[in-house]
């Protein structure tokens, strides 16, 4: 299994660096805070696509077509993310992890704030959805370099035997971002409908501007990775990291993509699609569906902390495999509970679905980081995660389209959910066998 690549990545040179354990927690926390603010910006778009953009930016279409168009715009961000992975991966593997992470946070903060200022279709016509897609594209490029960099710098500052817990901290940025974005939408949904449509929905996006200042302040305090610094001294940096990932570590890339699918695509099935399905097909209130994601995010935080530590004992690949299998088992029951229209059961279903898929997501950072050698790590991790996003980011669109063409029924979403869960289980199985370690000295 260790010869899965054409030109095995393990033949790449290892680095020898001094890792200071007392610094690991500080760096991981800084990565978490910045990632949480980034995901807040990014998740806002998913919620708005289900609740706002379909009505205000695609007004000439039928209800179903408008929702499809909004989700297609949502998916544009995922298509752009591999581009960001290549660009920021090059910067991170050639110039340093720190400058790449500073630039990603600026790009996504500006793009999100500008969405809050964007006139709707009634004001500027077809230019409105086009500009919306363009800003989503910029968001996607920036996020394409964010997560991979945050995970890489957290892992490279951590002692090898404690990477699971520190790699889990940037993962917590996802549910915290969900809490912030869903919480912001829950508050503005309290406004009368006309005020919400007129200006209320814009407030969470405009909040990205002050949050950007906080994120830049935090990112400036992040120290460069000791692994990268040692690699730079030894002149072992790849000239074109993304190309070398495809040439020398393509097998590892495939395994990494498979292991990351559930954490990305499964999450959006249980949040973005579930919100649209609940409000549009089942007639449930927008407040109930958004609040369900808040409860799920709290549960997700606990799952990430627990399984991040457990990965240090069992291995992140094994945890990924079992998380994928468990998610496949609950795929149909979760949507059966949503179909009951019972508020309590709907909250329970979304919380259970997000929590169980998060067992794989909790260790995704640790697993992906150890699938690639240091000179290809930023690019490899970013490419794998964002190619997984590009492949699965359109799942809400696909599920909605199939839902309409088949005359309704949540079995479509359940089947998609189960499929990506099983792929991730296979990725975890192979990923555990392909892990590599840096040569570091812990002080």
Short mmCIF file of N, CA and C in Angstrom, two decimals, residues 45-111:
data_model
loop_
_atom_site.label_atom_id
_atom_site.label_comp_id
_atom_site.label_asym_id
_atom_site.label_seq_id
_atom_site.Cartn_x
_atom_site.Cartn_y
_atom_site.Cartn_z
N UNK A 45 -22.86 32.49 3.03
CA UNK A 45 -23.35 32.37 1.65
C UNK A 45 -24.27 31.16 1.51
N UNK A 46 -23.91 30.04 2.15
CA UNK A 46 -24.74 28.84 2.06
C UNK A 46 -26.13 29.07 2.62
N UNK A 47 -26.21 29.72 3.78
CA UNK A 47 -27.51 30.00 4.38
C UNK A 47 -28.29 30.99 3.53
N UNK A 48 -27.61 32.02 3.06
CA UNK A 48 -28.29 33.02 2.23
C UNK A 48 -28.75 32.43 0.90
N UNK A 49 -28.00 31.47 0.36
CA UNK A 49 -28.41 30.83 -0.89
C UNK A 49 -29.74 30.11 -0.72
N UNK A 50 -29.96 29.53 0.47
CA UNK A 50 -31.19 28.81 0.72
C UNK A 50 -32.35 29.73 1.07
N UNK A 51 -32.06 30.91 1.64
CA UNK A 51 -33.12 31.75 2.19
C UNK A 51 -33.33 33.09 1.47
N UNK A 52 -32.30 33.59 0.81
CA UNK A 52 -32.36 34.97 0.29
C UNK A 52 -32.09 35.06 -1.20
N UNK A 53 -30.95 34.55 -1.64
CA UNK A 53 -30.50 34.79 -3.01
C UNK A 53 -31.48 34.25 -4.05
N UNK A 54 -32.13 33.13 -3.74
CA UNK A 54 -33.08 32.57 -4.71
C UNK A 54 -34.23 33.52 -4.98
N UNK A 55 -34.59 34.33 -3.99
CA UNK A 55 -35.74 35.23 -4.15
C UNK A 55 -35.35 36.64 -4.63
N UNK A 56 -34.17 37.12 -4.23
CA UNK A 56 -33.79 38.50 -4.51
C UNK A 56 -32.85 38.66 -5.70
N UNK A 57 -32.16 37.61 -6.08
CA UNK A 57 -31.18 37.72 -7.16
C UNK A 57 -31.54 36.89 -8.40
N UNK A 58 -32.54 36.04 -8.28
CA UNK A 58 -32.98 35.23 -9.42
C UNK A 58 -34.50 35.31 -9.53
N UNK A 59 -35.01 36.53 -9.52
CA UNK A 59 -36.45 36.75 -9.41
C UNK A 59 -37.23 36.40 -10.67
N UNK A 60 -36.57 36.28 -11.81
CA UNK A 60 -37.29 35.99 -13.05
C UNK A 60 -37.52 34.49 -13.25
N UNK A 61 -37.00 33.66 -12.35
CA UNK A 61 -37.11 32.21 -12.48
C UNK A 61 -38.23 31.66 -11.61
N UNK A 62 -38.63 30.43 -11.90
CA UNK A 62 -39.60 29.77 -11.04
C UNK A 62 -38.94 29.46 -9.70
N UNK A 63 -39.75 29.07 -8.71
CA UNK A 63 -39.21 28.84 -7.37
C UNK A 63 -38.10 27.78 -7.38
N UNK A 64 -38.35 26.66 -8.08
CA UNK A 64 -37.35 25.60 -8.12
C UNK A 64 -36.12 26.04 -8.90
N UNK A 65 -36.32 26.69 -10.03
CA UNK A 65 -35.19 27.14 -10.85
C UNK A 65 -34.36 28.18 -10.11
N UNK A 66 -35.02 29.06 -9.36
CA UNK A 66 -34.30 30.07 -8.60
C UNK A 66 -33.44 29.43 -7.51
N UNK A 67 -33.99 28.42 -6.85
CA UNK A 67 -33.22 27.72 -5.84
C UNK A 67 -32.02 27.00 -6.46
N UNK A 68 -32.24 26.39 -7.62
CA UNK A 68 -31.15 25.72 -8.33
C UNK A 68 -30.07 26.73 -8.72
N UNK A 69 -30.49 27.90 -9.20
CA UNK A 69 -29.53 28.92 -9.59
C UNK A 69 -28.73 29.42 -8.39
N UNK A 70 -29.41 29.59 -7.25
CA UNK A 70 -28.72 30.03 -6.04
C UNK A 70 -27.71 28.99 -5.59
N UNK A 71 -28.08 27.71 -5.64
CA UNK A 71 -27.16 26.65 -5.24
C UNK A 71 -26.01 26.50 -6.26
N UNK A 72 -26.29 26.79 -7.52
CA UNK A 72 -25.22 26.76 -8.51
C UNK A 72 -24.19 27.85 -8.22
N UNK A 73 -24.68 29.03 -7.84
CA UNK A 73 -23.78 30.11 -7.45
C UNK A 73 -23.00 29.71 -6.20
N UNK A 74 -23.68 29.05 -5.26
CA UNK A 74 -23.03 28.52 -4.06
C UNK A 74 -21.92 27.55 -4.46
N UNK A 75 -22.19 26.70 -5.45
CA UNK A 75 -21.21 25.71 -5.88
C UNK A 75 -20.03 26.31 -6.62
N UNK A 76 -20.19 27.50 -7.20
CA UNK A 76 -19.08 28.17 -7.89
C UNK A 76 -17.89 28.35 -6.95
N UNK A 77 -18.17 28.62 -5.70
CA UNK A 77 -17.10 28.78 -4.72
C UNK A 77 -16.26 27.53 -4.57
N UNK A 78 -16.90 26.37 -4.69
CA UNK A 78 -16.17 25.10 -4.57
C UNK A 78 -15.31 24.85 -5.79
N UNK A 79 -15.80 25.24 -6.97
CA UNK A 79 -15.01 25.08 -8.19
C UNK A 79 -13.76 25.95 -8.12
N UNK A 80 -13.88 27.13 -7.51
CA UNK A 80 -12.75 28.06 -7.42
C UNK A 80 -11.73 27.62 -6.38
N UNK A 81 -12.15 26.80 -5.42
CA UNK A 81 -11.24 26.45 -4.33
C UNK A 81 -9.98 25.70 -4.77
N UNK A 82 -10.03 24.77 -5.73
CA UNK A 82 -8.78 24.16 -6.19
C UNK A 82 -7.81 25.18 -6.79
N UNK A 83 -8.34 26.23 -7.44
CA UNK A 83 -7.48 27.28 -7.97
C UNK A 83 -6.75 27.97 -6.81
N UNK A 84 -7.48 28.26 -5.74
CA UNK A 84 -6.87 28.85 -4.56
C UNK A 84 -5.86 27.91 -3.93
N UNK A 85 -6.16 26.61 -3.97
CA UNK A 85 -5.22 25.63 -3.41
C UNK A 85 -3.89 25.66 -4.15
N UNK A 86 -3.94 25.78 -5.48
CA UNK A 86 -2.72 25.84 -6.28
C UNK A 86 -1.95 27.13 -5.98
N UNK A 87 -2.66 28.27 -6.00
CA UNK A 87 -2.01 29.56 -5.80
C UNK A 87 -1.42 29.70 -4.40
N UNK A 88 -2.26 29.47 -3.39
CA UNK A 88 -1.77 29.64 -2.02
C UNK A 88 -0.90 28.47 -1.58
N UNK A 89 -1.11 27.31 -2.20
CA UNK A 89 -0.22 26.19 -1.93
C UNK A 89 1.19 26.50 -2.40
N UNK A 90 1.29 27.09 -3.58
CA UNK A 90 2.61 27.52 -4.07
C UNK A 90 3.24 28.52 -3.11
N UNK A 91 2.47 29.50 -2.68
CA UNK A 91 2.99 30.50 -1.76
C UNK A 91 3.39 29.87 -0.43
N UNK A 92 2.54 28.97 0.08
CA UNK A 92 2.81 28.36 1.37
C UNK A 92 4.01 27.43 1.37
N UNK A 93 4.21 26.70 0.27
CA UNK A 93 5.34 25.77 0.18
C UNK A 93 6.62 26.43 -0.30
N UNK A 94 6.50 27.61 -0.93
CA UNK A 94 7.69 28.31 -1.42
C UNK A 94 8.09 29.50 -0.54
N UNK A 95 7.12 30.30 -0.11
CA UNK A 95 7.41 31.54 0.61
C UNK A 95 7.13 31.45 2.11
N UNK A 96 6.33 30.48 2.50
CA UNK A 96 6.03 30.33 3.93
C UNK A 96 4.55 30.19 4.19
N UNK A 97 4.24 29.45 5.27
CA UNK A 97 2.83 29.25 5.63
C UNK A 97 2.18 30.57 6.08
N UNK A 98 2.92 31.36 6.83
CA UNK A 98 2.36 32.57 7.44
C UNK A 98 1.88 33.61 6.43
N UNK A 99 2.69 34.03 5.43
CA UNK A 99 2.19 35.05 4.48
C UNK A 99 0.98 34.58 3.69
N UNK A 100 0.93 33.29 3.38
CA UNK A 100 -0.22 32.78 2.64
C UNK A 100 -1.49 32.92 3.47
N UNK A 101 -1.40 32.62 4.77
CA UNK A 101 -2.57 32.71 5.64
C UNK A 101 -3.02 34.14 5.87
N UNK A 102 -2.10 35.08 5.85
CA UNK A 102 -2.49 36.49 5.98
C UNK A 102 -3.28 36.95 4.75
N UNK A 103 -2.85 36.52 3.58
CA UNK A 103 -3.53 36.96 2.36
C UNK A 103 -4.90 36.33 2.20
N UNK A 104 -5.05 35.06 2.60
CA UNK A 104 -6.37 34.41 2.45
C UNK A 104 -7.43 35.13 3.27
N UNK A 105 -7.08 35.53 4.48
CA UNK A 105 -8.09 36.14 5.36
C UNK A 105 -8.52 37.50 4.83
N UNK A 106 -7.60 38.24 4.22
CA UNK A 106 -7.96 39.54 3.64
C UNK A 106 -8.90 39.36 2.46
N UNK A 107 -8.59 38.43 1.59
CA UNK A 107 -9.41 38.22 0.38
C UNK A 107 -10.84 37.82 0.73
N UNK A 108 -10.99 36.88 1.63
CA UNK A 108 -12.35 36.40 1.91
C UNK A 108 -13.13 37.43 2.70
N UNK A 109 -12.48 38.18 3.59
CA UNK A 109 -13.18 39.20 4.35
C UNK A 109 -13.71 40.31 3.46
N UNK A 110 -12.91 40.75 2.51
CA UNK A 110 -13.34 41.81 1.59
C UNK A 110 -14.48 41.31 0.71
N UNK A 111 -14.35 40.09 0.17
CA UNK A 111 -15.41 39.55 -0.71
C UNK A 111 -16.73 39.44 0.03
#
